[in-house]
Short mmCIF file of C-alpha atoms in Angstrom, two decimals:
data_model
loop_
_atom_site.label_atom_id
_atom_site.label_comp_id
_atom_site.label_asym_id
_atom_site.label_seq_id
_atom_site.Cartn_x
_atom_site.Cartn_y
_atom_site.Cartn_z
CA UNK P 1 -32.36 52.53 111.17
CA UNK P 2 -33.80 49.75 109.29
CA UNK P 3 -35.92 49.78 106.08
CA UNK P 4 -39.93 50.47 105.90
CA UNK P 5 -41.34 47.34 105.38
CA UNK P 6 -43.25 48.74 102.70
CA UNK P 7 -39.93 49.52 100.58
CA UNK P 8 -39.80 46.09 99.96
CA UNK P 9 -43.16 46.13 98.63
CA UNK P 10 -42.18 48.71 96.35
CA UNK P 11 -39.18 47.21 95.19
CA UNK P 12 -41.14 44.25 94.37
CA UNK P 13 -43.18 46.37 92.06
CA UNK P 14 -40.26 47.85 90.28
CA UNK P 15 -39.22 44.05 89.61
CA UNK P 16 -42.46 43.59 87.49
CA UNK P 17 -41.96 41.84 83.77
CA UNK P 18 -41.80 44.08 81.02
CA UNK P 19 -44.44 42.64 78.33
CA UNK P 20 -44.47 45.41 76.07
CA UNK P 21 -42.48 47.33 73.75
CA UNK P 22 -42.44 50.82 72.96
CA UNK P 23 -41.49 54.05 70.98
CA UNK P 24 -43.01 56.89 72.37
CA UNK P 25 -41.91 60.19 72.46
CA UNK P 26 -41.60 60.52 76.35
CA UNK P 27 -44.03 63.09 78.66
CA UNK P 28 -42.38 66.30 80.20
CA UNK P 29 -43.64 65.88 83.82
CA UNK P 30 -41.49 68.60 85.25
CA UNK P 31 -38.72 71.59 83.82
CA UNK P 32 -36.86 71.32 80.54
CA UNK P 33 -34.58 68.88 78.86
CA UNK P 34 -31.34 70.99 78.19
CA UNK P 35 -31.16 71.98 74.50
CA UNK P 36 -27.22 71.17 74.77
CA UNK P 37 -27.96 67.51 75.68
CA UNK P 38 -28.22 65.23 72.57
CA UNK P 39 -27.42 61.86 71.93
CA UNK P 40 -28.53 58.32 73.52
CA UNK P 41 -28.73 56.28 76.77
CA UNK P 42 -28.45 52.59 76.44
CA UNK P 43 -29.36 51.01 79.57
CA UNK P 44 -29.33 47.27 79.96
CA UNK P 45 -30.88 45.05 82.71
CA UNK P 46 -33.03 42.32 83.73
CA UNK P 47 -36.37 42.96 81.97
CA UNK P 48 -38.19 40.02 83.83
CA UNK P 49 -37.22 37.85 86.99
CA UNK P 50 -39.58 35.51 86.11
CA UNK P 51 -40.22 32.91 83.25
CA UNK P 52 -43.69 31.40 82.11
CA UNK P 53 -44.78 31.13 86.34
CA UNK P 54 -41.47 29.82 86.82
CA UNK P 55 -39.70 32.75 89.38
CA UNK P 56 -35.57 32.60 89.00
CA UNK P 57 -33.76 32.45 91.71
CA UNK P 58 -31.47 35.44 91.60
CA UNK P 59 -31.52 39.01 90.47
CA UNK P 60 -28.75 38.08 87.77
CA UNK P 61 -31.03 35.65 86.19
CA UNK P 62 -33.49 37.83 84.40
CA UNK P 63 -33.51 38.65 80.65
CA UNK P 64 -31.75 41.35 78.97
CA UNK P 65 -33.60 44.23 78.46
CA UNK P 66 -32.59 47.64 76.63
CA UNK P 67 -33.95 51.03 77.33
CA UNK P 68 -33.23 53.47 74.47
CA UNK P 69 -33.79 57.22 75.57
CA UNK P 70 -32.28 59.45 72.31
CA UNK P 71 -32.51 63.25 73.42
CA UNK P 72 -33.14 65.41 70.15
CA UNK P 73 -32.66 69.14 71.97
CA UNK P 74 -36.26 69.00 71.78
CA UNK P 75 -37.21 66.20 73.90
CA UNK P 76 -36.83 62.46 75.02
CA UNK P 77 -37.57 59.43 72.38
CA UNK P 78 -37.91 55.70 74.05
CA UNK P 79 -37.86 52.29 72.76
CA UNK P 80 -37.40 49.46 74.71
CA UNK P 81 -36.17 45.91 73.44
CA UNK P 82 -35.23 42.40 74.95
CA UNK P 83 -32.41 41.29 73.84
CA UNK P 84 -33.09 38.43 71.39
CA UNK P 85 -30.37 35.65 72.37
CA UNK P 86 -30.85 32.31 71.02
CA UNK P 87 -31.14 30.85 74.61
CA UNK P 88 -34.05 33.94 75.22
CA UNK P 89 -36.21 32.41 71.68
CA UNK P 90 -35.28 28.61 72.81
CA UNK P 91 -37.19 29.50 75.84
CA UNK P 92 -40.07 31.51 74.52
CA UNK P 93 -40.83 29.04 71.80
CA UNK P 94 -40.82 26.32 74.60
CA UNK P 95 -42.49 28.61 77.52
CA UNK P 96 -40.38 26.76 80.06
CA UNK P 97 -36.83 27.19 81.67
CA UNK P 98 -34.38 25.67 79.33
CA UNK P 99 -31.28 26.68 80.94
CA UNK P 100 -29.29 26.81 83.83
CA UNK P 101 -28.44 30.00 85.26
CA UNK P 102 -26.31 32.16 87.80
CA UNK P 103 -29.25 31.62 90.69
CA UNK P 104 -31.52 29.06 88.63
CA UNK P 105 -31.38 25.69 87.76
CA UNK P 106 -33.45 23.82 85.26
CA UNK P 107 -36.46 22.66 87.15
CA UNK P 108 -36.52 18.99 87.16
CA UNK P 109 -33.72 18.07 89.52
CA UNK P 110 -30.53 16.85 89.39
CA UNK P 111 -30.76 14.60 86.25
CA UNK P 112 -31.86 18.09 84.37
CA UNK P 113 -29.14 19.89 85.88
CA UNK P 114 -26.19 17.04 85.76
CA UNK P 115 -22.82 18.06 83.94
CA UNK P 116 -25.04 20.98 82.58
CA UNK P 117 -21.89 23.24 82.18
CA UNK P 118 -22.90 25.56 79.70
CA UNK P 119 -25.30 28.53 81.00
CA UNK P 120 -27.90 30.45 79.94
CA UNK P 121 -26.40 34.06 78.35
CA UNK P 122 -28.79 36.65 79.74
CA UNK P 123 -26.92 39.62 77.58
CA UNK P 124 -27.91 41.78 80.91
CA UNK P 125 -25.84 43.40 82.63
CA UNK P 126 -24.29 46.88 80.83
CA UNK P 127 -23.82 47.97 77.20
CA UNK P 128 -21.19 50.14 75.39
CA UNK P 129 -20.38 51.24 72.26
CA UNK P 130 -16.92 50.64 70.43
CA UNK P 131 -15.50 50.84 67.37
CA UNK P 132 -18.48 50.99 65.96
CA UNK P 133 -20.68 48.44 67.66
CA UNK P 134 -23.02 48.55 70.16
CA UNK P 135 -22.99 45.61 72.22
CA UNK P 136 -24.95 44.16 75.16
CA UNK P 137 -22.59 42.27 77.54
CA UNK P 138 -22.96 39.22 80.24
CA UNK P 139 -19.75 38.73 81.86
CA UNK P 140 -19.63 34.68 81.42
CA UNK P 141 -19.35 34.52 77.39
CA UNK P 142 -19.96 37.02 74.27
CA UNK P 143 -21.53 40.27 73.55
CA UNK P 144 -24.51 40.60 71.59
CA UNK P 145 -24.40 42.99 68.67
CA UNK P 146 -27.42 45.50 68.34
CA UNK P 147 -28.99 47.70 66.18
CA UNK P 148 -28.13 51.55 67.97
CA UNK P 149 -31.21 52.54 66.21
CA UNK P 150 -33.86 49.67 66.52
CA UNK P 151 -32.23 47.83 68.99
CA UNK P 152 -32.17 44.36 66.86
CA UNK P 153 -30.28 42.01 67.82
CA UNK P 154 -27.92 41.24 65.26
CA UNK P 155 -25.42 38.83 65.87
CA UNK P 156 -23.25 36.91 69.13
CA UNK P 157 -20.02 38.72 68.43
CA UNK P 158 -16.92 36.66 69.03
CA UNK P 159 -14.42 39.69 68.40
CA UNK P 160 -12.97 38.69 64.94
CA UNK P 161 -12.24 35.23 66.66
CA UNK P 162 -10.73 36.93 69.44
CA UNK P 163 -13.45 35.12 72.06
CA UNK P 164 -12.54 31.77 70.48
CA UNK P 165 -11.59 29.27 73.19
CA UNK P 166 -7.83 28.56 72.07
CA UNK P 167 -7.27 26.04 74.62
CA UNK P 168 -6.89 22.10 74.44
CA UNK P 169 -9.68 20.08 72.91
CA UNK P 170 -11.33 19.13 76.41
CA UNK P 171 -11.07 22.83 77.28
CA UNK P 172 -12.82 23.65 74.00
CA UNK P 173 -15.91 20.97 74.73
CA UNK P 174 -16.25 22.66 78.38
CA UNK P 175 -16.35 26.30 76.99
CA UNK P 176 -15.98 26.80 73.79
CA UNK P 177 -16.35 30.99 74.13
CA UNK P 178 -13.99 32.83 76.53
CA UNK P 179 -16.22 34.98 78.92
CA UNK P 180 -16.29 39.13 77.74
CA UNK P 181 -16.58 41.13 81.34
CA UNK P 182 -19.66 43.83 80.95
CA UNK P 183 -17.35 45.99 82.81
CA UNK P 184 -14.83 47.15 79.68
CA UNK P 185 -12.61 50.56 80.74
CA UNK P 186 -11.86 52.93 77.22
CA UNK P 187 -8.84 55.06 77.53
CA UNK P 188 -9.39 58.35 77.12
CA UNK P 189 -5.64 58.87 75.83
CA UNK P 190 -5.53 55.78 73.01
CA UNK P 191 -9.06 55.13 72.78
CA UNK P 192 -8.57 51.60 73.33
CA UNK P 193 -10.90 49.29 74.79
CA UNK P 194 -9.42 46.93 77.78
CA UNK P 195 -11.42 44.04 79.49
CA UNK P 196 -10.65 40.73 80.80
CA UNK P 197 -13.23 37.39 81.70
CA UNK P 198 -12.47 34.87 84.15
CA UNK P 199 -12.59 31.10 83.23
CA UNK P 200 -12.68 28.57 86.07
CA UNK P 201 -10.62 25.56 84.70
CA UNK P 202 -11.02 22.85 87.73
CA UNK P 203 -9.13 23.50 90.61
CA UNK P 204 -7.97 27.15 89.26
CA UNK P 205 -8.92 29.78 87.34
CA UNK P 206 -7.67 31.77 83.71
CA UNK P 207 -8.04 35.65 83.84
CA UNK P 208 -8.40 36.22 80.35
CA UNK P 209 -7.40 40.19 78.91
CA UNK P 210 -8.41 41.93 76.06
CA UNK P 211 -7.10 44.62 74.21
CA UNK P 212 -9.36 46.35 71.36
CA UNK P 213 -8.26 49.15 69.68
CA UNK P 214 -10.58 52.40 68.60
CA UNK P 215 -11.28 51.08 65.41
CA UNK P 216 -12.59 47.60 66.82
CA UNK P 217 -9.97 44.99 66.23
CA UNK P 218 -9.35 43.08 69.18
CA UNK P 219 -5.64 41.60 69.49
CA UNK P 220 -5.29 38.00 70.49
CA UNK P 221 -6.37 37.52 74.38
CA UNK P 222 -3.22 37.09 77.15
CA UNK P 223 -4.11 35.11 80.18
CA UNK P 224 -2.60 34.27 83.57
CA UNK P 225 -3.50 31.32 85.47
CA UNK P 226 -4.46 31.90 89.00
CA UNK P 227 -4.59 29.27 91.85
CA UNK P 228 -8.25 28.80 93.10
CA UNK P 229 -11.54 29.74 92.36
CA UNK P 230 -12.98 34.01 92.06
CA UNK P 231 -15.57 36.04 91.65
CA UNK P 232 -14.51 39.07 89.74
CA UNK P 233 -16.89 41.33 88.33
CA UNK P 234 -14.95 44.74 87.68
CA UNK P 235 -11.57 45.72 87.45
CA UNK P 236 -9.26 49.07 87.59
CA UNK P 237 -7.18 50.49 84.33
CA UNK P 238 -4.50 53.28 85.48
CA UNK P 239 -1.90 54.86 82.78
CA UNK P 240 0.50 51.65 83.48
CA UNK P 241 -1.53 49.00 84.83
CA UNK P 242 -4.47 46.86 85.20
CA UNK P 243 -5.49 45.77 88.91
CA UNK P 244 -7.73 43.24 89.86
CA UNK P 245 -9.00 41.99 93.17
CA UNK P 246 -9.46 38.70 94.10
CA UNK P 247 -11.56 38.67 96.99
CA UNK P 248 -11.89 35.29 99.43
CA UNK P 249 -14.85 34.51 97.77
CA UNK P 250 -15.74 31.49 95.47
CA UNK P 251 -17.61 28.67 94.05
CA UNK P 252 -17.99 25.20 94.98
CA UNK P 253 -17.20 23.91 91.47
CA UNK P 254 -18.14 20.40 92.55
CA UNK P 255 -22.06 20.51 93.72
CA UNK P 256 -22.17 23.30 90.57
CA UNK P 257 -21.10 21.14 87.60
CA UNK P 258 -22.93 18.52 89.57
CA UNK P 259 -25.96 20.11 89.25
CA UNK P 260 -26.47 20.33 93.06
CA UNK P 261 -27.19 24.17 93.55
CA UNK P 262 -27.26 26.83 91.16
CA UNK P 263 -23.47 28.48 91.74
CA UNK P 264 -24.87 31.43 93.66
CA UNK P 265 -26.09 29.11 96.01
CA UNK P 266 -22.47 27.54 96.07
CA UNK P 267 -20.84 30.71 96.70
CA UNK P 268 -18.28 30.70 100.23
CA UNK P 269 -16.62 32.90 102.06
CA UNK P 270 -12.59 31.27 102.12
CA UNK P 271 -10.46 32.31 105.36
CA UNK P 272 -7.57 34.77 104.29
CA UNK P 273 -7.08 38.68 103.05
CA UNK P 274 -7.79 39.65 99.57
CA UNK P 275 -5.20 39.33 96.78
CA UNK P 276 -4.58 42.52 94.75
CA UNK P 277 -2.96 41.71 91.19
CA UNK P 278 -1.59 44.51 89.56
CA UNK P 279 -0.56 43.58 85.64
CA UNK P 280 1.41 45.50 83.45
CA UNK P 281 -1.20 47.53 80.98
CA UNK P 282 1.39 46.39 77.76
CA UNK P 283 2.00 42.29 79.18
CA UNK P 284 1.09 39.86 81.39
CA UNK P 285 3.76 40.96 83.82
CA UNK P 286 2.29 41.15 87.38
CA UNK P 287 2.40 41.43 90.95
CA UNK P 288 0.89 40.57 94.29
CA UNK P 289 -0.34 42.54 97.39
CA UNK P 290 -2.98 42.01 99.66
CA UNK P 291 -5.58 43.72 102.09
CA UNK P 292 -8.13 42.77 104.47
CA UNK P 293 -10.92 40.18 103.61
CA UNK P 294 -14.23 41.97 101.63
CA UNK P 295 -16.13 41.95 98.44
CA UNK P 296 -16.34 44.44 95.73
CA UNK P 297 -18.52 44.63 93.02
CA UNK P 298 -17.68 48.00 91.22
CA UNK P 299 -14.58 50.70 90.83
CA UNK P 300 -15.46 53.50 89.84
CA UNK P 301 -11.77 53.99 88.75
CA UNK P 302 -8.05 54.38 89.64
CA UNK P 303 -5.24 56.10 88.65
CA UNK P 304 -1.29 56.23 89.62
CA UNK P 305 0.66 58.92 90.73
CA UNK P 306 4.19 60.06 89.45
CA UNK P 307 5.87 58.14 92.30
CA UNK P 308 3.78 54.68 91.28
CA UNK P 309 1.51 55.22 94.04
CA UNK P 310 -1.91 53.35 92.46
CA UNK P 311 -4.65 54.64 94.20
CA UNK P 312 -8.37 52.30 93.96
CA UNK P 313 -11.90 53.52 94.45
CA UNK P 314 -14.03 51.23 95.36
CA UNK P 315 -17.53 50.16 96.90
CA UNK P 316 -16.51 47.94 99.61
CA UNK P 317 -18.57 45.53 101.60
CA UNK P 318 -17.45 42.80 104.56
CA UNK P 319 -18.31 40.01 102.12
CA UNK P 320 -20.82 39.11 99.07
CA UNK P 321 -23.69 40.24 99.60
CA UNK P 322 -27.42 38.42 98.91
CA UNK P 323 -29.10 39.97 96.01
CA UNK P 324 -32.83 39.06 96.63
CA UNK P 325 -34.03 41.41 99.57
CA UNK P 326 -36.14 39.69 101.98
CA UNK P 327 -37.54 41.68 105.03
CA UNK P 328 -37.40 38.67 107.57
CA UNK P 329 -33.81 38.08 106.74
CA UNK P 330 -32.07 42.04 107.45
CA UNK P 331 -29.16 39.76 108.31
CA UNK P 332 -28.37 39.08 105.26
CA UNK P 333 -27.75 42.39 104.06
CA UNK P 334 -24.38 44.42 104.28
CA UNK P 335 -23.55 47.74 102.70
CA UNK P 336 -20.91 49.04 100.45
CA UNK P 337 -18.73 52.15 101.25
CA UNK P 338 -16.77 54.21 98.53
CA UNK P 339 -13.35 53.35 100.33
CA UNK P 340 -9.82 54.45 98.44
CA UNK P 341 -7.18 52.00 98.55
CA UNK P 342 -3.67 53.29 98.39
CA UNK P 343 -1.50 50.54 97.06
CA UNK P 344 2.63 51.10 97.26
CA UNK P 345 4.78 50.02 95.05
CA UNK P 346 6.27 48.09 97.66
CA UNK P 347 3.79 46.44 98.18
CA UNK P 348 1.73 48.26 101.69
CA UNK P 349 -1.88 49.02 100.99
CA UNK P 350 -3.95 51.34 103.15
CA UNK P 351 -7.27 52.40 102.38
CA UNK P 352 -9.72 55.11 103.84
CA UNK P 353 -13.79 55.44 103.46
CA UNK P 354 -14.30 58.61 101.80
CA UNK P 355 -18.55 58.77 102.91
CA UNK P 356 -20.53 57.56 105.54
CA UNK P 357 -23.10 57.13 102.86
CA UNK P 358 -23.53 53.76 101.43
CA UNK P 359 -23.47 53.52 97.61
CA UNK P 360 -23.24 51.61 94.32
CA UNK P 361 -23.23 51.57 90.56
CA UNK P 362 -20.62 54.58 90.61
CA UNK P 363 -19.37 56.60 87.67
CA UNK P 364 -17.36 59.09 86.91
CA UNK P 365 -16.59 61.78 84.13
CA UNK P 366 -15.37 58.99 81.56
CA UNK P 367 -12.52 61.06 80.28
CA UNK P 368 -11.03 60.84 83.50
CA UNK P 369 -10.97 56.61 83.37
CA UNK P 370 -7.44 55.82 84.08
CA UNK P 371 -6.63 59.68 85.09
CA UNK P 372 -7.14 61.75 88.87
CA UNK P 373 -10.60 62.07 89.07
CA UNK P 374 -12.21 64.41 91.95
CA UNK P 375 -15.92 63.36 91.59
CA UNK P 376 -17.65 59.80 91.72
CA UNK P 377 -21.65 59.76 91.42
CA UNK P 378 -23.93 56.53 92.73
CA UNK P 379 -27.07 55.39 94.42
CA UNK P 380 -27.07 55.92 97.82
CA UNK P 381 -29.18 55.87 101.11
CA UNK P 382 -28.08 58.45 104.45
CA UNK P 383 -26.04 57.43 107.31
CA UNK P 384 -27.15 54.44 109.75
CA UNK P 385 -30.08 53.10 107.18
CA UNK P 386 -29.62 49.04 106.48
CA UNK P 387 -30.93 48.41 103.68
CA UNK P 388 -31.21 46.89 100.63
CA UNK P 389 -32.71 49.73 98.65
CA UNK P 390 -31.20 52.96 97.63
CA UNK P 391 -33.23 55.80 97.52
CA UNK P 392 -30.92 58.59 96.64
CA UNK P 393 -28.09 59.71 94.93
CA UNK P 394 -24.88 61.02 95.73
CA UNK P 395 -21.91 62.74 95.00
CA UNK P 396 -18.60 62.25 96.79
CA UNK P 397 -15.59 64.63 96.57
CA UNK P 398 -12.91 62.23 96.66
CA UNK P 399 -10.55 65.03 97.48
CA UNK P 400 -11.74 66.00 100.54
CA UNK P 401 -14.01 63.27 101.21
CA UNK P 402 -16.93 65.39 101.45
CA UNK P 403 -20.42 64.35 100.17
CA UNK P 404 -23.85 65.57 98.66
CA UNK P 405 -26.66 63.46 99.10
CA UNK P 406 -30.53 63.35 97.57
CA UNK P 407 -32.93 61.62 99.01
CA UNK P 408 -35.73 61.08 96.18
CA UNK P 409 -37.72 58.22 98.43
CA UNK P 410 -39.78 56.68 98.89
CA UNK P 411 -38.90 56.40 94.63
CA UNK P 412 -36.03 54.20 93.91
CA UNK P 413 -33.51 54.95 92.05
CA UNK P 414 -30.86 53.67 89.57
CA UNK P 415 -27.43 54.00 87.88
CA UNK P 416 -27.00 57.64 87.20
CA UNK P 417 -24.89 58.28 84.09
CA UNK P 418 -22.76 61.58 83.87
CA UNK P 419 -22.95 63.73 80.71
CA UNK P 420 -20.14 66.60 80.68
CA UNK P 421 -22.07 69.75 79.02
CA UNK P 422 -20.14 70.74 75.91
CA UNK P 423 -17.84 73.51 76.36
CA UNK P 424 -18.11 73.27 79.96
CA UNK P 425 -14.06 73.85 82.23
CA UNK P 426 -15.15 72.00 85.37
CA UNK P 427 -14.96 68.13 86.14
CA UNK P 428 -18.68 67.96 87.61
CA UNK P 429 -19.95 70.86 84.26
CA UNK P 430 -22.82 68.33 83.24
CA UNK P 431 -26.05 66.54 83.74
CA UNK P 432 -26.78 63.21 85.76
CA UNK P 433 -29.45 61.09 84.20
CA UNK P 434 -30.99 58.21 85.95
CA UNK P 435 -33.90 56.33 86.29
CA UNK P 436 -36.60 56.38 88.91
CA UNK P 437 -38.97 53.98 90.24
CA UNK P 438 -41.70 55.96 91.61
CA UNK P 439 -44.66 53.61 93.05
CA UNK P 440 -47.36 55.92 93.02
CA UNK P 441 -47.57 56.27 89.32
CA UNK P 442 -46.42 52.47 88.63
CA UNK P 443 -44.27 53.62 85.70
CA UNK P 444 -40.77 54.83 85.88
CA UNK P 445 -39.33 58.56 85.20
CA UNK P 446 -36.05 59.66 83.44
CA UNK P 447 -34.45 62.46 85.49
CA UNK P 448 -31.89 65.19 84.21
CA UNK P 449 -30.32 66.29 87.26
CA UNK P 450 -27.47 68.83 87.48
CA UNK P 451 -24.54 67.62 88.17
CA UNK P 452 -22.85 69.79 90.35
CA UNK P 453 -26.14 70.24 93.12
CA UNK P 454 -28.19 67.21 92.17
CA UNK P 455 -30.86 69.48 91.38
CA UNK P 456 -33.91 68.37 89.27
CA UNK P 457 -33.26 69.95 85.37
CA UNK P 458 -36.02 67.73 83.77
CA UNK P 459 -38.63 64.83 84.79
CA UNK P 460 -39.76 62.56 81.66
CA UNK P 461 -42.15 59.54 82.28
CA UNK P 462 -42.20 56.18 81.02
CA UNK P 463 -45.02 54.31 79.44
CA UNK P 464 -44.83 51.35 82.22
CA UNK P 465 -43.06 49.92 84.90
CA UNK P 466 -39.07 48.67 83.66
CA UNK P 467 -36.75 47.20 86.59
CA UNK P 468 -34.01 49.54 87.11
CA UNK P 469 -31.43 47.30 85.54
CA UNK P 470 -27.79 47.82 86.33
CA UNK P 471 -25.78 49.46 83.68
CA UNK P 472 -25.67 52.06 80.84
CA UNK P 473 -23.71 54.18 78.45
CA UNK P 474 -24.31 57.84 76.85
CA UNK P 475 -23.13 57.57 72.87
CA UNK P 476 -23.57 61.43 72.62
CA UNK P 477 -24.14 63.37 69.15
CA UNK P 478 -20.97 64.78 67.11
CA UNK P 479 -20.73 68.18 67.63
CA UNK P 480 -20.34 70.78 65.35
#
């Protein structure tokens, strides 16, 4: 069953530029915010795909853009802010494309584009708050610092120096900032903040790590050098490790730095299976396995057993998929599964598709990062639809491979972010919020949903239309 044509319609009207911003206390449309629920969601995403009549050329491209929704126990407060990088003014002082990006070059051709080696930070992709700081993150160089309460952007943060290119003096010219993932895992045990960024250095690549503890210092970055060219966008932390797949998928460095094609445009499918690396959580120790061929954008997590058994959830797909939907090209789409991979320490790896649902943008209870978890939430569509849109939302048992599913089209929806209600014994005890496109109002709606039926607790409008974006974080009130 293929998508309505007219879904892609819609989802072109969910893509429309922000232009304003806002703080508004937030309509009830439909039950009652929970008096228990208080704190903020900070979501981050593209706030425009387009620049000045100038449309960019991938989804990744657009501007970062931060919805604030702070819940008092009495309602919903928004504000909305782009994030105010210095390539972001550069551009709206010159109202033209200035930069190249992940799906974008400069327009110009290749003289604009030649040797242009240092891209355009969008600041769009997810957000979290650590040690203190809220920042907005872009996987390919630094966070952003902003304001939790007025969302002003404060300051590129390198760290304490941490993100300071220590390499040789040619390195340094290339890239002078080591790249921050937007996909950081806290332990729940030490509080620490883990994340890595991947540097392509010619012919191979440097998977940087990073270590931040719970007040906010970072410890100096530990890299290993890997042969070849990856993608890697997320990563797994267990109790002992840190795994990482590296996927048969990467760029053609040489038409990029050329300034042939954007490097989404250079992006290839290489023959082989994909490389698991499993690192020591404490050093740079590591080891290989390997699996069949695919592409994986998000892990919702993984954990080890007492036998070092690591077990990996994932949403796999046959390869990387295109990211700009286009109804005469259905080819071009593929859909992820929540599969588990079962990784021995001897080095076998089976893996099993817990849903016949497709999904994305999982979570899970975050004090169970690193631990058994039973319960993943994500976007979702039923069995048998291709498609590029996600209309629902589910929530897979992981135990017994079982699945809920909520269909809310023809709205679209986003990310939902699990809240676990205070006081409350069970791992799904909490509220769901995500955010819905719904076409008929042109605006978007905040949803409470239970967590445990996917039932409808609260419906909240926004003042205007906001793409969905990708990521967000819940920075709930101290109790008590």
């Amino acid at each position: 069953m293929s998508a309505a044509p007219e879904l892609y319609d819609i989802y072109e009207r969910s893509n429309e530029a922000v232009t304003e911003e806002f703080d508004v206390r937030l309509p009830l449309l439909e039950g009652a915010v929970p008096e228990q629920l208080r704190g903020v969601l900070f979501r981050n995403g593209p706030g425009r795909l387009e620049l000045y009549g100038h449309r960019y050329g991938h989804l990744f491209d657009g501007d970062g853009h931060i919805n604030r929704f702070a819940f008092d126990g009495r309602g919903v407060t928004y504000r909305n802010r782009y994030v105010r990088t210095r390539e972001f003014l550069a551009e709206e002082s010159a109202r033209r494309i200035l930069f190249r990006n992940f799906g974008t070059n400069i327009p110009g051709g290749l003289l604009k584009n030649l040797l242009r080696t240092r891209f355009k930070n969008v600041a769009n992709t997810s957000v979290v708050q650590h040690g203190g700081k809220l920042l907005a993150l872009w996987e390919a160089g630094w966070p952003h610092r902003l304001d939790p309460g007025n969302l002003d952007t404060l300051a590129r943060d390198d760290l304490g120096g941490a993100l300071q290119n220590p390499g040789s003096i040619i390195e340094r010219m290339v890239a002078p900032e080591l790249p921050f993932s937007a996909h950081p895992k806290v332990c729940p045990v030490t509080g620490e903040l883990f994340n890595f960024g991947l540097a392509a250095t010619g012919t191979r690549s440097r998977l940087c790590l990073y270590r931040v503890d719970a007040s906010g210092r970072a410890a100096a970055p530990e890299f290993i050098d890997l042969a070849g060219g990856y993608f890697i966008h997320d990563f797994v932390l267990t109790a002992r490790h840190r795994v990482f797949f590296l996927t048969p998928t990467a760029f053609d460095l040489r038409k990029m730095l050329l300034g042939l094609a954007p490097p989404v445009q250079t992006m290839r499918a290489l023959p082989g299976p994909t490389q698991i690396l499993v690192v020591d959580r404490d050093s740079t120790a590591h080891r290989r396995t390997e699996t069949g061929a695919c592409f994986i954008f998000h892990f919702p997590n993984g954990f080890e057993d007492a036998q070092g058994v690591i077990f990996v959830d994932g949403y796999r797909m046959q390869r990387f998929p295109s990211l700009n939907p286009r109804p005469d090209r259905p080819e071009e789409h593929v859909n992820p599964y929540l599969t588990r991979y079962r990784i021995d320490p001897a080095g076998g790896v089976s893996e099993q598709t817990l849903t016949d649902h497709t999904g994305e943008l999982g979570t899970i209870r975050q004090d169970r990062i690193s631990r058994r978890h039973r319960y993943a939430w994500s976007i979702g569509s039923a069995p048998g639809r291709k498609a590029p849109f996600s209309t629902g939302l589910l929530k897979v048992d992981c135990d017994s491979a079982s699945t809920l599913f909520r269909d809310f089209g023809p709205a679209l929806t986003g990310e939902p972010v699990f809240i676990p209600r205070p006081g409350g014994a069970d791992e799904d005890d909490g509220w769901l919020l995500s955010m819905h496109y719904v076409d008929a109002d042109r605006a978007n709606h905040l949803l409470v949903l239970d967590a445990r039926d996917l039932g409808t607790l609260a419906r909240l409008r926004l003042p205007h239309t906001t793409p969905l974006g990708f990521h967000g974080t819940f920075v709930a009130e101290p109790q008590g």
